Amino acid sequence: MTQKILIIDASAVINDFSTKYSDYRLVTTTKVVKELKSRGAIEDLEERIPKPDLIKFVSDIDKDLSDKTSEADKELLALALEFRAPVVTDDYGIQNIATKLGVEFIPVLEEGITKVIEWEYYCSGCRRKAGKSGVCKVCGGRIKRRERK
Ligand SMILES: [Zn+2]
């Protein structure tokens, strides 16, 4: 049986991803391991050297986006392409390029990054939809808000 692979970004370790994914084979680059060691974060990760042609492929996509992705980020994405595995990251730059590459990514701190609440306003008396504040123009009831579904 082959174990499922995840590509691990430094931000994932810092945000304590490992409690969620203890059954996976965890792969990362030498740069990430070095960064983690310098921060005193220790995690049992498998180090891999990404293929140069895949790094170049990522760089070309990155140029099109005119984004400023670091070398370390490009290497991670190259590994994700090689292993056809998702990247665990909270780094917005990596997530952005991953989307362009068709690489799946898994945020650790999912809520707070992706969830944007939209409100709608309604009258607590007659239940009509209403403007932002004050009282209802129809019945004079108080205006309340709720999450738009
Ligand atoms: Zn009303």
Short mmCIF file of C-alpha atoms and ligand atoms in Angstrom, two decimals:
data_model
loop_
_atom_site.label_atom_id
_atom_site.label_comp_id
_atom_site.label_asym_id
_atom_site.label_seq_id
_atom_site.Cartn_x
_atom_site.Cartn_y
_atom_site.Cartn_z
CA MET A 1 0.00 0.00 0.00
CA THR A 2 1.38 3.38 -0.92
CA GLN A 3 1.14 6.13 1.61
CA LYS A 4 -0.39 9.43 0.61
CA ILE A 5 2.08 12.23 0.11
CA LEU A 6 1.85 15.86 1.19
CA ILE A 7 4.29 18.62 0.27
CA ILE A 8 4.99 20.72 3.35
CA ASP A 9 5.67 24.45 3.44
CA ALA A 10 7.37 26.14 6.41
CA SER A 11 4.17 28.06 7.19
CA ALA A 12 2.34 24.74 7.59
CA VAL A 13 4.76 23.54 10.26
CA ILE A 14 4.69 26.88 12.04
CA ASN A 15 0.88 26.77 12.07
CA ASP A 16 1.01 23.25 13.52
CA PHE A 17 -0.42 21.18 10.68
CA SER A 18 1.04 17.86 11.85
CA THR A 19 -1.67 16.95 14.31
CA LYS A 20 -4.06 16.73 11.35
CA TYR A 21 -1.87 14.73 8.95
CA SER A 22 0.12 12.23 11.00
CA ASP A 23 -0.62 9.32 8.62
CA TYR A 24 0.91 10.90 5.53
CA ARG A 25 4.36 10.77 3.98
CA LEU A 26 5.58 14.35 4.44
CA VAL A 27 7.95 15.70 1.81
CA THR A 28 9.71 19.04 1.59
CA THR A 29 12.81 20.81 0.28
CA THR A 30 16.20 21.34 1.92
CA LYS A 31 15.53 25.10 2.07
CA VAL A 32 12.37 24.57 4.11
CA VAL A 33 14.15 22.21 6.50
CA LYS A 34 16.90 24.82 7.00
CA GLU A 35 14.37 27.58 7.62
CA LEU A 36 12.55 25.44 10.17
CA LYS A 37 15.76 24.52 11.98
CA SER A 38 16.71 28.17 12.23
CA ARG A 39 13.35 28.83 13.89
CA GLY A 40 13.76 25.87 16.23
CA ALA A 41 10.78 24.03 14.73
CA ILE A 42 11.45 20.32 14.45
CA GLU A 43 9.37 18.05 12.30
CA ASP A 44 10.05 14.64 10.78
CA LEU A 45 10.12 15.55 7.09
CA GLU A 46 11.58 13.79 4.07
CA GLU A 47 13.99 16.05 2.16
CA ARG A 48 13.92 15.99 -1.63
CA ILE A 49 15.76 17.94 -4.31
CA PRO A 50 13.31 19.22 -6.93
CA LYS A 51 13.95 18.64 -10.62
CA PRO A 52 15.48 21.69 -12.39
CA ASP A 53 13.11 21.47 -15.38
CA LEU A 54 10.10 21.58 -13.07
CA ILE A 55 11.53 24.59 -11.20
CA LYS A 56 11.92 26.31 -14.56
CA PHE A 57 8.34 25.42 -15.47
CA VAL A 58 7.10 27.01 -12.23
CA SER A 59 9.31 30.09 -12.84
CA ASP A 60 7.77 30.59 -16.28
CA ILE A 61 4.22 30.50 -14.88
CA ASP A 62 5.35 32.87 -12.14
CA LYS A 63 6.67 35.34 -14.70
CA ASP A 64 3.29 35.38 -16.41
CA LEU A 65 1.68 36.27 -13.11
CA SER A 66 4.39 38.86 -12.43
CA ASP A 67 4.39 37.60 -8.88
CA LYS A 68 7.36 37.66 -6.55
CA THR A 69 7.63 34.08 -5.40
CA SER A 70 10.79 33.07 -3.57
CA GLU A 71 13.17 30.34 -4.80
CA ALA A 72 12.08 28.20 -1.87
CA ASP A 73 8.42 28.54 -2.88
CA LYS A 74 9.16 27.58 -6.48
CA GLU A 75 11.04 24.49 -5.32
CA LEU A 76 8.07 23.41 -3.22
CA LEU A 77 5.72 23.79 -6.16
CA ALA A 78 8.14 21.82 -8.36
CA LEU A 79 8.00 18.98 -5.81
CA ALA A 80 4.20 19.14 -5.81
CA LEU A 81 4.24 18.70 -9.60
CA GLU A 82 6.72 15.84 -9.44
CA PHE A 83 4.81 13.88 -6.78
CA ARG A 84 1.36 15.02 -7.96
CA ALA A 85 0.68 15.83 -4.33
CA PRO A 86 -1.03 18.75 -2.62
CA VAL A 87 0.97 21.50 -0.88
CA VAL A 88 0.13 22.27 2.73
CA THR A 89 0.62 26.03 3.03
CA ASP A 90 -0.84 29.23 4.39
CA ASP A 91 1.32 31.34 2.08
CA TYR A 92 -0.91 33.30 -0.27
CA GLY A 93 1.79 33.58 -2.96
CA ILE A 94 2.22 29.80 -3.09
CA GLN A 95 -1.54 29.25 -3.16
CA ASN A 96 -1.87 31.65 -6.05
CA ILE A 97 0.75 29.97 -8.23
CA ALA A 98 -0.52 26.53 -7.22
CA THR A 99 -3.93 27.44 -8.62
CA LYS A 100 -2.33 28.41 -11.94
CA LEU A 101 -0.35 25.17 -12.03
CA GLY A 102 -3.38 23.04 -11.21
CA VAL A 103 -1.68 21.95 -7.99
CA GLU A 104 -3.99 21.34 -5.06
CA PHE A 105 -3.21 23.20 -1.83
CA ILE A 106 -4.44 22.72 1.72
CA PRO A 107 -4.43 25.71 4.07
CA VAL A 108 -3.83 24.99 7.76
CA LEU A 109 -5.60 28.01 9.18
CA GLU A 110 -8.48 27.59 6.77
CA GLU A 111 -10.93 29.95 8.35
CA GLY A 112 -9.79 33.52 8.60
CA ILE A 113 -8.15 33.32 5.17
CA THR A 114 -10.92 32.13 2.91
CA LYS A 115 -14.11 32.99 4.72
CA VAL A 116 -15.65 36.33 3.85
CA ILE A 117 -18.99 36.99 5.46
CA GLU A 118 -21.63 38.89 3.51
CA TRP A 119 -24.43 40.43 5.52
CA GLU A 120 -27.99 41.11 4.56
CA TYR A 121 -30.39 43.40 6.40
CA TYR A 122 -34.02 42.81 7.22
CA CYS A 123 -36.80 44.23 9.29
CA SER A 124 -37.44 42.40 12.58
CA GLY A 125 -41.10 43.41 12.36
CA CYS A 126 -42.42 42.69 8.86
CA ARG A 127 -39.37 40.68 7.64
CA ARG A 128 -38.91 42.76 4.51
CA LYS A 129 -35.40 43.21 3.22
CA ALA A 130 -34.10 46.60 4.18
CA GLY A 131 -31.30 49.11 3.87
CA LYS A 132 -28.35 49.13 6.22
CA SER A 133 -29.59 50.62 9.45
CA GLY A 134 -32.27 52.38 11.39
CA VAL A 135 -35.94 51.50 11.24
CA CYS A 136 -38.18 49.92 8.61
CA LYS A 137 -39.83 52.41 6.23
CA VAL A 138 -42.93 50.23 5.99
CA CYS A 139 -43.73 49.24 9.57
CA GLY A 140 -41.22 51.13 11.70
CA GLY A 141 -39.68 47.87 13.02
CA ARG A 142 -36.02 47.60 13.96
CA ILE A 143 -33.52 46.60 11.23
CA LYS A 144 -31.32 43.58 11.99
CA ARG A 145 -28.66 41.78 10.02
CA ARG A 146 -27.91 38.12 9.26
CA GLU A 147 -25.38 36.20 7.19
CA ARG A 148 -26.34 35.99 3.54
CA LYS A 149 -26.53 32.33 2.40
ZN ZN B 1 -40.97 46.36 8.62
#
